[in-house]
Coordinates of C-alpha atoms in Angstrom, one line a residue:
M1 CA -10.4 3.0 33.6
K2 CA -7.7 1.3 31.5
I3 CA -5.8 3.3 29.1
V4 CA -3.2 1.7 26.4
T5 CA -0.7 3.3 24.2
Y6 CA 0.7 1.4 21.1
N7 CA 2.9 2.3 18.2
V8 CA 1.6 0.0 15.7
N9 CA 3.9 0.5 12.9
G10 CA 1.2 0.6 10.5
L11 CA -2.4 0.3 11.3
R12 CA -3.3 -1.7 8.1
Q13 CA -0.4 -4.4 8.8
R14 CA -1.8 -4.8 12.3
V15 CA -5.5 -5.1 11.4
S16 CA -4.4 -7.8 9.0
Q17 CA -2.4 -9.6 11.4
F18 CA -5.3 -9.8 14.0
G19 CA -7.8 -10.4 11.3
S20 CA -9.9 -7.1 12.0
L21 CA -10.0 -3.7 13.7
L22 CA -12.4 -5.1 16.4
K23 CA -10.3 -8.2 17.2
L24 CA -7.1 -6.1 17.5
L25 CA -8.8 -3.4 19.9
N26 CA -10.4 -6.5 22.0
S27 CA -7.2 -7.8 22.6
F28 CA -6.3 -5.0 25.0
D29 CA -9.4 -5.3 26.8
A30 CA -9.2 -1.2 27.6
D31 CA -11.2 1.9 27.5
I32 CA -9.0 4.1 25.6
I33 CA -6.5 2.8 23.1
C34 CA -4.1 5.3 21.9
I35 CA -2.2 4.2 18.6
Q36 CA 0.7 6.0 16.9
E37 CA 2.4 5.6 13.4
T38 CA -0.8 4.5 11.5
K39 CA 0.8 5.4 8.3
L40 CA -2.5 6.3 6.8
R41 CA -3.4 9.2 4.5
R42 CA -6.7 11.1 5.1
Q43 CA -8.0 9.8 1.9
E44 CA -7.0 6.1 2.9
L45 CA -9.2 5.9 5.9
S46 CA -12.1 3.6 5.3
A47 CA -14.5 1.9 7.6
D48 CA -12.5 -1.5 8.1
L49 CA -9.8 0.8 9.5
A50 CA -11.9 3.4 11.4
I51 CA -14.9 2.1 12.5
A52 CA -15.4 -0.9 15.1
D53 CA -18.6 -1.8 16.8
G54 CA -18.6 -0.4 20.4
Y55 CA -15.7 2.1 19.8
E56 CA -15.5 5.8 18.7
S57 CA -12.4 6.9 16.9
F58 CA -10.6 10.1 16.3
F59 CA -7.8 10.3 13.7
S60 CA -5.1 12.8 12.8
C61 CA -3.4 12.0 9.1
T62 CA -0.1 13.6 7.8
R63 CA -1.0 16.8 5.8
T64 CA 2.3 17.8 4.5
S65 CA 3.6 16.8 0.8
D66 CA 7.3 16.8 1.7
K67 CA 9.1 14.0 0.0
G68 CA 9.1 11.1 2.4
R69 CA 6.5 12.3 4.8
T70 CA 3.5 11.5 2.8
G71 CA 1.3 8.5 4.2
Y72 CA 3.8 8.6 7.4
S73 CA 3.1 9.0 11.1
G74 CA -0.6 9.6 12.0
V75 CA -2.1 9.0 15.3
A76 CA -5.6 7.5 16.4
T77 CA -7.6 7.3 19.8
F78 CA -10.4 4.7 20.1
C79 CA -12.6 4.9 22.9
R80 CA -14.9 2.0 24.2
V81 CA -18.6 3.1 24.8
K82 CA -21.8 1.5 25.5
S83 CA -23.7 4.5 23.9
A84 CA -22.4 7.0 21.2
F85 CA -25.1 9.4 21.1
S86 CA -26.1 9.8 24.9
S87 CA -23.6 8.8 27.6
V88 CA -22.3 9.5 30.8
E89 CA -19.2 7.6 30.5
A90 CA -15.9 9.3 31.1
A91 CA -14.2 7.0 28.4
L92 CA -16.4 8.8 25.5
P93 CA -14.8 12.4 25.1
I94 CA -17.1 15.3 25.5
A95 CA -14.7 17.2 23.0
A96 CA -11.9 16.5 20.6
E97 CA -9.2 18.3 18.8
E98 CA -6.8 17.3 16.0
G99 CA -3.2 18.7 16.6
F100 CA -2.4 20.9 19.6
T101 CA -2.0 24.3 18.1
G102 CA -5.7 25.0 18.0
L103 CA -5.3 25.6 14.0
L104 CA -6.6 22.6 12.5
G105 CA -10.0 22.7 14.1
C106 CA -11.8 21.0 17.1
S107 CA -15.1 19.6 17.9
R108 CA -16.3 22.7 19.4
K109 CA -15.1 26.1 20.0
D110 CA -14.8 26.5 23.8
E111 CA -12.5 28.5 26.2
A112 CA -9.6 26.2 25.7
A113 CA -9.1 27.4 21.9
S114 CA -9.0 30.9 23.0
A115 CA -6.4 29.9 25.8
V116 CA -4.2 28.1 23.3
A117 CA -4.1 31.2 21.2
E118 CA -3.2 33.6 23.9
G119 CA -0.4 31.1 25.0
L120 CA 1.1 30.7 21.6
V121 CA 1.2 34.2 20.3
E122 CA 5.0 34.3 20.3
F123 CA 4.9 31.6 17.3
S124 CA 3.9 32.5 13.8
R125 CA 1.1 30.7 12.2
E126 CA 3.5 29.1 9.8
E127 CA 5.6 27.5 12.8
L128 CA 2.2 26.4 14.5
L129 CA 0.6 24.9 11.3
K130 CA 4.2 23.1 10.5
V131 CA 4.3 21.4 13.6
D132 CA 0.8 20.2 13.2
S133 CA 1.3 19.1 9.5
E134 CA 2.5 15.7 10.2
G135 CA -0.4 14.3 12.1
R136 CA 1.2 13.6 15.4
C137 CA -1.4 14.6 18.1
I138 CA -5.0 13.8 19.0
I139 CA -6.6 15.8 22.0
T140 CA -9.6 14.3 23.6
D141 CA -11.2 15.9 26.7
H142 CA -12.7 13.5 29.1
G143 CA -14.2 16.1 31.3
H144 CA -12.0 14.9 34.3
F145 CA -8.7 15.0 32.5
V146 CA -7.4 16.1 29.1
L147 CA -5.7 13.0 27.0
F148 CA -2.8 14.0 24.6
N149 CA -2.1 11.1 21.9
L150 CA 1.5 12.0 20.9
Y151 CA 3.9 10.6 18.2
G152 CA 7.1 12.7 18.8
P153 CA 9.1 13.4 15.8
R154 CA 12.7 11.7 15.4
A155 CA 15.7 13.5 14.5
G156 CA 18.8 12.0 13.7
D157 CA 22.5 13.2 14.5
G158 CA 23.5 15.8 11.9
D159 CA 20.0 16.3 10.6
S160 CA 19.8 20.0 11.6
E161 CA 16.4 20.6 9.9
R162 CA 14.6 17.7 11.8
I163 CA 16.6 18.6 15.1
Q164 CA 15.0 22.1 14.8
F165 CA 11.5 20.9 13.9
K166 CA 11.9 18.6 17.1
L167 CA 12.7 21.3 19.3
N168 CA 9.7 23.7 18.0
F169 CA 7.5 20.8 18.4
F170 CA 8.1 20.2 22.1
K171 CA 8.4 23.7 22.8
I172 CA 5.1 24.7 21.5
L173 CA 3.8 21.7 23.2
E174 CA 5.0 22.7 26.6
K175 CA 3.2 26.0 26.1
R176 CA 0.0 24.3 25.5
W177 CA 0.2 22.2 28.5
E178 CA 1.1 25.2 30.8
S179 CA -2.1 27.0 29.6
L180 CA -4.2 24.0 30.2
L181 CA -2.3 23.5 34.1
C182 CA -3.1 27.1 34.8
R183 CA -6.7 26.5 34.4
G184 CA -6.6 23.7 36.8
R185 CA -6.9 21.1 34.1
R186 CA -5.4 17.5 34.5
I187 CA -3.1 16.1 31.8
F188 CA -2.5 12.8 30.5
V189 CA 0.3 12.4 28.0
V190 CA 0.5 9.0 26.3
G191 CA 2.5 8.1 23.3
D192 CA 5.9 7.4 21.4
L193 CA 7.8 10.4 22.2
N194 CA 11.1 9.0 20.8
I195 CA 13.0 10.3 23.8
A196 CA 14.6 7.7 26.4
P197 CA 14.4 9.8 29.9
S198 CA 17.6 8.3 31.7
A199 CA 20.4 5.8 31.2
I200 CA 18.3 2.9 33.0
D201 CA 16.0 3.3 30.1
R202 CA 18.4 2.6 27.3
C203 CA 20.6 -0.5 26.6
E204 CA 24.3 0.4 27.4
A205 CA 23.9 4.0 27.2
G206 CA 27.0 5.9 26.0
P207 CA 28.9 8.5 27.7
D208 CA 27.4 11.4 25.9
F209 CA 23.8 9.9 26.7
E210 CA 22.9 12.7 29.2
K211 CA 24.1 15.4 27.1
N212 CA 21.2 15.1 24.6
E213 CA 19.1 18.4 24.3
F214 CA 15.9 16.7 24.1
R215 CA 16.6 14.2 27.1
T216 CA 17.5 17.2 29.2
W217 CA 14.2 18.7 28.4
F218 CA 12.3 15.8 29.1
R219 CA 13.8 15.5 32.8
S220 CA 13.0 19.0 33.1
M221 CA 9.3 18.2 32.7
L222 CA 9.3 15.6 35.4
V223 CA 8.5 16.3 39.4
E224 CA 11.7 15.2 40.5
S225 CA 13.5 18.0 38.6
G226 CA 10.7 20.6 39.6
G227 CA 8.2 19.9 36.5
H228 CA 4.6 19.2 36.9
F229 CA 4.8 15.8 35.3
F230 CA 5.2 12.2 36.6
D231 CA 6.5 9.5 34.6
V232 CA 3.8 7.0 35.5
F233 CA 5.9 3.8 34.6
R234 CA 8.9 4.9 36.5
A235 CA 6.8 6.1 39.4
K236 CA 5.3 2.7 39.7
N237 CA 8.4 0.6 38.8
P238 CA 11.3 2.9 40.0
N239 CA 14.1 0.2 40.0
R240 CA 13.0 -2.0 37.2
R241 CA 15.8 -2.4 34.7
E242 CA 15.7 -3.4 30.9
A243 CA 12.2 -2.5 30.8
F244 CA 12.1 -1.6 27.1
T245 CA 9.3 -0.8 24.6
C246 CA 11.2 -0.6 21.3
W247 CA 13.9 -2.8 19.4
P248 CA 15.8 -2.1 16.3
S249 CA 14.1 -4.1 13.6
N250 CA 17.1 -4.8 11.4
T251 CA 19.6 -5.9 14.0
G252 CA 17.6 -8.7 15.7
A253 CA 18.0 -7.0 19.0
E254 CA 14.5 -8.3 20.4
Q255 CA 16.3 -11.7 20.6
F256 CA 18.5 -10.3 23.5
N257 CA 15.9 -7.8 24.7
Y258 CA 18.7 -4.8 23.7
G259 CA 16.2 -1.8 23.1
T260 CA 15.2 1.3 24.7
R261 CA 12.0 2.8 26.6
I262 CA 10.6 5.5 24.5
D263 CA 6.6 4.9 24.9
H264 CA 5.5 6.7 27.9
I265 CA 2.5 7.8 30.0
L266 CA 2.8 11.0 31.9
C267 CA 0.4 12.8 34.1
A268 CA 0.1 16.2 35.8
G269 CA -2.5 18.2 38.0
P270 CA -4.2 17.7 41.0
C271 CA -6.2 14.6 42.0
L272 CA -9.9 14.1 42.0
H273 CA -10.4 14.3 45.8
E274 CA -11.9 17.5 47.3
E275 CA -9.4 17.7 49.9
H276 CA -6.4 17.7 47.4
D277 CA -4.3 19.9 49.1
V278 CA -3.3 17.3 51.6
E279 CA 0.0 16.3 51.5
G280 CA 1.0 13.4 49.4
H281 CA -2.3 13.7 47.3
N282 CA -1.5 13.5 43.4
L283 CA -3.0 11.8 40.4
V284 CA -0.3 8.9 40.7
T285 CA -0.9 7.9 44.2
C286 CA -4.7 8.4 44.2
H287 CA -5.8 7.4 40.8
V288 CA -3.1 5.2 39.2
K289 CA -3.4 1.5 40.2
E290 CA -0.7 0.1 38.1
C291 CA 1.5 0.7 35.0
A292 CA 3.3 -2.1 32.9
I293 CA 4.7 -2.8 29.5
L294 CA 2.6 -5.5 27.4
T295 CA 5.6 -7.8 26.6
E296 CA 3.3 -10.4 25.2
Y297 CA 3.0 -8.1 22.1
K298 CA 6.7 -8.4 21.1
R299 CA 7.5 -9.7 17.9
W300 CA 10.4 -12.5 19.0
K301 CA 9.3 -14.8 21.8
P302 CA 11.6 -17.8 23.2
G303 CA 11.6 -20.5 20.7
S304 CA 9.7 -18.4 17.8
A305 CA 13.1 -18.1 15.9
T306 CA 16.4 -19.5 15.8
R307 CA 19.7 -17.6 16.0
W308 CA 19.6 -14.3 14.1
K309 CA 22.7 -15.1 11.5
G310 CA 21.7 -11.9 9.6
G311 CA 18.1 -12.2 9.2
W312 CA 15.0 -14.0 10.7
N313 CA 14.5 -17.6 9.9
I314 CA 10.8 -17.3 10.5
K315 CA 8.9 -14.0 9.6
L316 CA 7.8 -12.4 12.8
E317 CA 4.5 -10.4 12.9
G318 CA 3.8 -7.4 14.9
S319 CA 5.3 -4.0 15.5
D320 CA 8.7 -3.1 16.7
H321 CA 7.3 -1.7 19.8
A322 CA 5.3 -3.2 22.7
P323 CA 2.5 -1.5 24.1
V324 CA 2.3 0.2 27.6
Y325 CA -1.0 0.4 29.8
T326 CA -2.1 2.1 33.2
C327 CA -5.1 1.4 35.4
L328 CA -7.1 4.4 36.8
R329 CA -9.3 3.9 39.7
E330 CA -11.9 6.4 41.0
I331 CA -12.9 7.8 37.7
P332 CA -16.4 9.2 38.1
D333 CA -18.9 9.5 35.4
V334 CA -19.3 12.8 33.8
S335 CA -22.5 14.6 32.5
E336 CA -24.6 13.3 29.9
H337 CA -23.0 14.1 26.4
S338 CA -23.0 12.7 22.9
T339 CA -19.9 12.0 20.3
P340 CA -17.8 14.9 19.3
S341 CA -18.0 15.9 15.6
L342 CA -14.4 15.1 15.0
A343 CA -15.3 11.3 15.2
A344 CA -14.4 9.2 12.4
R345 CA -18.1 8.1 12.0
Y346 CA -18.6 11.7 10.7
L347 CA -15.9 11.9 8.0
P348 CA -16.8 12.1 4.5
M349 CA -14.4 9.5 3.4
V350 CA -16.0 7.1 5.9
H351 CA -19.5 7.9 6.3
G352 CA -20.0 9.4 2.8
L353 CA -19.4 5.9 1.4
Q354 CA -22.7 4.6 2.4
Q355 CA -25.3 4.8 0.1
T356 CA -28.9 3.7 -0.2
L357 CA -30.1 0.9 -2.8
V358 CA -32.6 3.7 -4.1
S359 CA -29.9 6.3 -4.9
V360 CA -28.1 3.8 -6.6
L361 CA -30.9 2.7 -9.0
M362 CA -32.0 6.3 -9.5
R363 CA -28.4 7.3 -10.9
R364 CA -28.1 4.2 -13.2
Q365 CA -31.8 5.2 -14.5
A366 CA -30.6 8.9 -15.0
T367 CA -27.3 7.5 -16.7
R368 CA -29.5 5.5 -19.2
Q369 CA -31.8 8.3 -19.8
V370 CA -28.8 10.9 -20.6
K371 CA -27.1 8.1 -23.0
S372 CA -30.7 7.6 -24.7
D373 CA -31.2 11.3 -25.3
V374 CA -27.7 11.9 -26.5
V375 CA -28.3 9.1 -29.3
S376 CA -31.7 10.1 -30.0
S377 CA -30.7 13.7 -30.8
S378 CA -27.7 12.4 -33.1
F379 CA -29.3 9.8 -35.3
P380 CA -32.4 9.5 -37.0
D381 CA -35.1 7.2 -35.5
E382 CA -35.2 4.8 -38.3
C383 CA -31.3 4.3 -37.9
I384 CA -31.2 3.5 -34.2
I385 CA -31.0 -0.6 -33.5
S386 CA -31.3 -1.9 -29.9
G387 CA -28.4 -3.9 -29.3
G388 CA -30.1 -5.5 -26.2
S389 CA -32.8 -7.3 -28.0
S390 CA -32.4 -10.5 -29.6
H391 CA -34.6 -9.4 -32.7
V392 CA -32.8 -6.7 -34.3
K393 CA -34.5 -4.6 -36.8
R394 CA -32.9 -5.0 -40.2
S395 CA -34.8 -2.1 -42.0
I396 CA -31.6 -0.3 -42.9
A397 CA -32.6 0.7 -46.3
N398 CA -33.5 4.4 -45.4
C399 CA -30.1 4.7 -43.4
D400 CA -28.1 7.6 -45.0
V401 CA -24.6 6.3 -46.3
N402 CA -22.0 9.1 -46.7
G403 CA -18.7 8.0 -48.3
T404 CA -17.5 5.5 -45.8
D405 CA -19.3 6.6 -42.9
I406 CA -22.4 4.8 -41.5
S407 CA -24.6 6.5 -39.0
C408 CA -26.4 3.5 -37.7
R409 CA -24.9 2.2 -34.4
S410 CA -26.0 0.3 -31.5
L411 CA -26.9 2.2 -28.4
D412 CA -25.2 -0.3 -26.1
Q413 CA -22.2 -1.6 -28.2
D414 CA -18.8 0.2 -28.5
S415 CA -18.3 2.6 -31.2
R416 CA -15.3 0.2 -32.4
N417 CA -17.8 -2.7 -32.8
P418 CA -20.2 -1.5 -35.6
I419 CA -23.4 -3.6 -36.0
L420 CA -23.6 -2.6 -39.7
K421 CA -20.6 -2.9 -42.3
V422 CA -20.2 -0.9 -45.6
V423 CA -18.4 -3.1 -48.4
G424 CA -17.0 -1.9 -51.7
H425 CA -15.5 1.4 -50.7
S426 CA -12.0 1.0 -52.1
E427 CA -10.2 3.6 -54.4
D428 CA -10.9 1.2 -57.5
F429 CA -14.4 1.1 -56.9
K430 CA -15.5 4.4 -56.2
E431 CA -17.7 4.5 -59.1
E432 CA -19.6 1.6 -58.0
A433 CA -19.9 2.8 -54.6
A434 CA -21.3 5.9 -55.6
C435 CA -23.9 4.1 -57.4
S436 CA -25.0 1.2 -55.1
T437 CA -23.4 0.7 -51.9
T438 CA -23.6 -2.8 -50.5
I439 CA -24.2 -3.1 -46.6
V440 CA -23.7 -6.6 -44.9
F441 CA -25.5 -7.2 -41.5
N442 CA -23.1 -8.7 -39.0
E443 CA -25.0 -11.2 -36.8
E444 CA -22.1 -11.5 -34.3
Y445 CA -22.6 -8.0 -33.0
A446 CA -26.1 -8.6 -32.3
R447 CA -25.3 -10.5 -29.2
P448 CA -24.4 -8.8 -25.8
L449 CA -20.9 -7.7 -25.7
P450 CA -18.7 -10.3 -23.6
N451 CA -16.6 -9.0 -20.8
K452 CA -12.7 -8.1 -21.5
R453 CA -11.6 -11.7 -20.5
T454 CA -14.0 -13.3 -23.1
R455 CA -13.0 -10.7 -25.8
K456 CA -9.2 -11.8 -25.0
R457 CA -10.1 -15.3 -25.5
A458 CA -11.9 -14.7 -28.8
R459 CA -9.1 -12.5 -30.2
K460 CA -6.8 -15.7 -29.3
S461 CA -9.1 -18.0 -31.1
Q462 CA -9.2 -15.9 -34.2
Q463 CA -5.5 -16.1 -34.8
L464 CA -4.7 -18.1 -38.0
S465 CA -2.0 -20.5 -38.9
L466 CA 0.2 -20.1 -41.9
R467 CA -1.0 -23.3 -43.4
S468 CA -4.6 -21.9 -43.2
F469 CA -3.7 -19.1 -45.9
F470 CA -2.9 -21.7 -48.3
Q471 CA -6.1 -24.1 -47.7
K472 CA -8.8 -24.2 -50.3
S473 CA -11.9 -22.3 -49.0
Q474 CA -14.9 -24.4 -49.0
N475 CA -17.4 -21.6 -49.8
L476 CA -15.2 -19.9 -52.4
D477 CA -17.2 -20.9 -55.3
D478 CA -20.5 -19.5 -53.3
G479 CA -18.4 -16.3 -52.4
I480 CA -17.7 -15.9 -56.4
E481 CA -21.3 -16.4 -57.4
N482 CA -22.8 -14.1 -54.6
S483 CA -20.0 -11.7 -54.5
T484 CA -22.3 -8.7 -54.8
N485 CA -23.8 -9.7 -51.5
D486 CA -21.1 -11.6 -49.4
I487 CA -17.7 -10.7 -50.6
S488 CA -15.3 -9.8 -47.9
T489 CA -13.0 -6.6 -47.1
S490 CA -9.9 -9.0 -47.7
Q491 CA -11.0 -10.4 -50.9
T492 CA -12.0 -6.9 -52.0
G493 CA -8.4 -6.0 -51.1
V494 CA -6.7 -8.7 -53.1
L495 CA -9.0 -7.7 -56.2
N496 CA -8.0 -4.2 -55.7
S497 CA -4.2 -4.8 -55.7
N498 CA -4.2 -6.7 -59.0
N499 CA -6.6 -4.4 -60.7
Q500 CA -9.0 -7.4 -61.8
S501 CA -12.7 -7.5 -62.0
Q502 CA -15.0 -9.3 -59.1
E503 CA -14.2 -12.7 -60.7
A504 CA -11.6 -14.4 -58.4
P505 CA -9.0 -16.8 -59.8
V506 CA -9.6 -20.3 -58.8
M507 CA -6.6 -22.7 -58.6
D508 CA -6.8 -26.0 -60.3
D509 CA -7.2 -29.0 -57.7
H510 CA -6.3 -31.8 -60.0
R511 CA -2.8 -30.6 -61.0
C512 CA 0.5 -29.4 -59.8
G513 CA 1.0 -26.0 -61.2
T514 CA 3.8 -23.9 -61.7
M515 CA 3.1 -21.7 -58.6
Q516 CA 3.1 -25.0 -56.5
N517 CA 6.6 -25.8 -57.4
D518 CA 7.9 -22.4 -56.4
T519 CA 8.1 -23.2 -52.7
N520 CA 8.5 -26.4 -50.5
G521 CA 6.6 -25.0 -47.8
I522 CA 3.6 -24.4 -50.1
S523 CA 3.5 -27.7 -51.8
S524 CA 4.2 -29.7 -48.4
S525 CA 1.3 -27.9 -47.0
Q526 CA -1.0 -28.8 -49.9
G527 CA 0.5 -32.3 -50.2
Q528 CA -0.9 -32.9 -46.5
E529 CA -4.0 -31.7 -47.3
E530 CA -4.4 -33.5 -50.5
P531 CA -2.4 -36.7 -50.5
D532 CA -4.0 -38.2 -53.6
R533 CA -2.7 -35.4 -55.9
P534 CA 0.3 -36.7 -58.2
C535 CA 3.3 -34.7 -58.0
S536 CA 6.7 -35.2 -59.5
P537 CA 9.3 -37.5 -58.2
T538 CA 11.9 -34.5 -58.2
Q539 CA 9.4 -32.3 -55.8
N540 CA 9.5 -35.3 -53.2
N541 CA 13.2 -35.7 -53.2
T542 CA 13.5 -31.9 -52.5
N543 CA 11.2 -32.0 -49.7
G544 CA 12.9 -35.0 -48.2
N545 CA 16.3 -33.4 -48.5
A546 CA 14.8 -30.0 -47.0
S547 CA 13.4 -31.9 -44.1
S548 CA 16.5 -33.7 -43.2
Q549 CA 18.5 -30.8 -43.3
G550 CA 16.2 -28.8 -41.3
Q551 CA 16.2 -31.6 -38.5
E552 CA 20.1 -31.5 -38.5
E553 CA 20.0 -27.9 -38.0
Q554 CA 17.6 -27.9 -35.2
D555 CA 19.5 -30.8 -33.4
G556 CA 22.6 -28.5 -33.8
S557 CA 20.9 -25.6 -32.3
R558 CA 19.6 -27.4 -29.3
Y559 CA 23.1 -28.8 -28.6
L560 CA 24.3 -25.3 -28.5
E561 CA 21.8 -24.0 -26.4
K562 CA 22.3 -26.7 -23.9
Q563 CA 26.3 -26.1 -23.8
K564 CA 25.7 -22.5 -23.3
K565 CA 23.5 -23.3 -20.2
S566 CA 26.0 -25.4 -18.9
D567 CA 28.6 -23.3 -19.1
A568 CA 26.8 -20.4 -17.6
L569 CA 26.0 -22.6 -14.4
L570 CA 29.6 -23.4 -14.2
E571 CA 30.6 -19.8 -14.3
W572 CA 28.1 -18.9 -11.8
Q573 CA 29.0 -21.6 -9.5
R574 CA 32.5 -20.3 -9.9
I575 CA 31.5 -16.8 -8.9
Q576 CA 29.7 -17.9 -5.9
Q577 CA 32.7 -19.7 -4.7
L578 CA 34.9 -16.8 -4.9
M579 CA 32.2 -14.6 -3.1
Q580 CA 32.1 -17.3 -0.4
N581 CA 35.8 -17.4 -0.2
S582 CA 36.3 -13.5 0.0
I583 CA 33.6 -13.0 2.8
P584 CA 35.5 -12.6 6.1
L585 CA 35.1 -14.4 9.3
C586 CA 34.1 -12.3 12.5
K587 CA 36.8 -12.3 15.4
G588 CA 34.3 -13.0 18.0
H589 CA 32.9 -16.5 16.8
R590 CA 34.9 -17.0 13.5
E591 CA 31.7 -17.3 11.7
P592 CA 31.0 -15.9 8.3
C593 CA 30.0 -12.2 8.3
V594 CA 27.1 -10.6 6.4
S595 CA 27.4 -7.5 4.0
R596 CA 25.5 -4.3 4.5
V597 CA 25.4 -1.2 2.4
V598 CA 25.4 2.4 4.0
K599 CA 22.3 4.0 3.2
K600 CA 22.6 7.1 5.5
P601 CA 23.3 10.4 3.2
G602 CA 26.8 11.4 3.3
P603 CA 30.3 10.6 2.1
N604 CA 30.0 6.8 2.9
F605 CA 26.6 6.5 1.1
G606 CA 26.4 3.3 -1.1
H607 CA 29.8 1.7 0.4
R608 CA 29.4 -2.0 1.3
F609 CA 30.8 -3.6 4.6
Y610 CA 31.0 -6.7 6.7
V611 CA 29.7 -7.1 10.1
C612 CA 28.9 -10.0 12.5
A613 CA 25.9 -11.9 11.7
R614 CA 24.4 -12.4 15.2
A615 CA 21.7 -10.5 16.6
E616 CA 22.7 -7.3 18.3
G617 CA 22.9 -7.5 22.2
P618 CA 24.7 -6.6 25.5
S619 CA 28.6 -6.6 25.1
S620 CA 28.6 -8.9 28.3
N621 CA 26.8 -11.6 26.3
P622 CA 29.2 -14.0 24.3
E623 CA 26.4 -15.2 22.2
A624 CA 25.5 -11.7 20.9
N625 CA 27.1 -9.7 18.1
C626 CA 30.7 -9.2 18.9
G627 CA 30.8 -5.7 17.0
Y628 CA 33.1 -7.0 14.1
F629 CA 33.3 -4.6 11.3
R630 CA 35.4 -4.4 7.8
W631 CA 34.9 -2.4 4.7
A632 CA 34.2 -4.6 1.8
S633 CA 37.2 -3.3 -0.4
T634 CA 39.6 -0.5 -0.4
K635 CA 37.4 1.4 -2.8
S636 CA 34.6 1.3 -0.4
R637 CA 37.0 2.4 2.5
P638 CA 36.4 6.2 3.2
K639 CA 39.4 8.5 2.6

């Protein structure tokens, strides 16, 4: 059996990198794959992120609503099986549990759940729920052993709240382990614990490295310190140095393998042999074949990117962690069992999205029936017009007209697009409207409604130019003669504003009137449309002078705009040169530094400083970062 642990730094990104979830899982060729930092909320779980052919998955997502913690952390365990519903494979768990306090629910209520309650009675319910609220643990029971998939919390120096949270997290976790070991169970713990156990597991550990309280706790859990657990990697590789699993992503430290080992595989409990009392028998010596780091999953590879210089020249795909694996031997099968109910295949957000074609059609039919009933109960039968039919009934004589409201609407048309329009309801024609109201049938709305994009194009095409307002309407005479039937709303508005009758004034097409001589724009437009019309010489001279003057003003504005752009470009080049001259050179390499901004909350937050641009690495390597530091200005320098 092969077990892999991998902090993916975002499951969605890793699935996109490999092309699919199945390709990502198959790349490990493992039976159990434990993933940390999925960065998925429960409502974001979908089939493409949770379901893969030949695997059963179990997820724990963050449940807290604290700022900065939503969509954060999260763990998932994928188990490769041949049969999900009836299997004897040890890779398929016989039970599963979200969290490790016993309060979030498990696949079955067994003796382990009651044992957990007895072991954690010293903690309040609020404390237990808080450590389990960030989606940091999935427990799967594989019969011969219990597997903990963990993502340990991170606590920075000076962050007292997170330090206390991390202390409670591991304190409660240790109580859970003790309760299982007292029952004779075997335990495997895998994942990113965010703790480097010793100086050999950290690049250039400082003098206070050993004094860290979490590091002290970790070592107390190991066999060499009297604890129950084996550090499987260190047990199989006791003297291997520079065996790191995580590298800072913002300093280019991967280029010089300047990292730390915080991804672990631990195990505790007796071996599977019947005579396990024999000296030298334990899980590591009897059942662990090998344990190693999959360095081929590192982002930086020789030749993949040039010198750091403040940022990657080539974007590197992948997580800032490397997977760790172990191969177990002599793991027998278990009794026949099926997939636990906690599996992702049973989650509503994954399984509930699957619908049959019949259900979709029945829901659509029910929606149409409800809409039809609502319209039928609101309008009389003779006023209903079917928008889906090409032959629309025009028997609207019996429709009731109340003031300006028309009750005739199409069933399939939006209420803002009426098929019928009422004309002649302005304030000046109240008496005429009361006697006889003219109703115009709009043929355009009898066609099916276009989609949003088509409607946008139609609105754009309906925009009129200024010239069109002064052109002669081709059907103006027809509109006057048939004003009773075809007069438009805009024409009615013009008549109302002039308090005139329904006879529209018509301009003489064969002479230059006084109105035409008032504005050059109007006369010019009409002159283009009707070049044979005689006009006075004075008008032509006026147009020519205005055209010449307008051209000169346009040329002048273009020149000023060009000059402004040229001045702005020169000024920007001057600023860039000043900035370039103000950037200091690092003392180690005499190369331009890069500027950074303090993002950590505190008195220096937001202050800018300069550092060496090269990648972080060992101080003994002259090609690595020389450690140069300088504040950008005296204002940025802390007092």
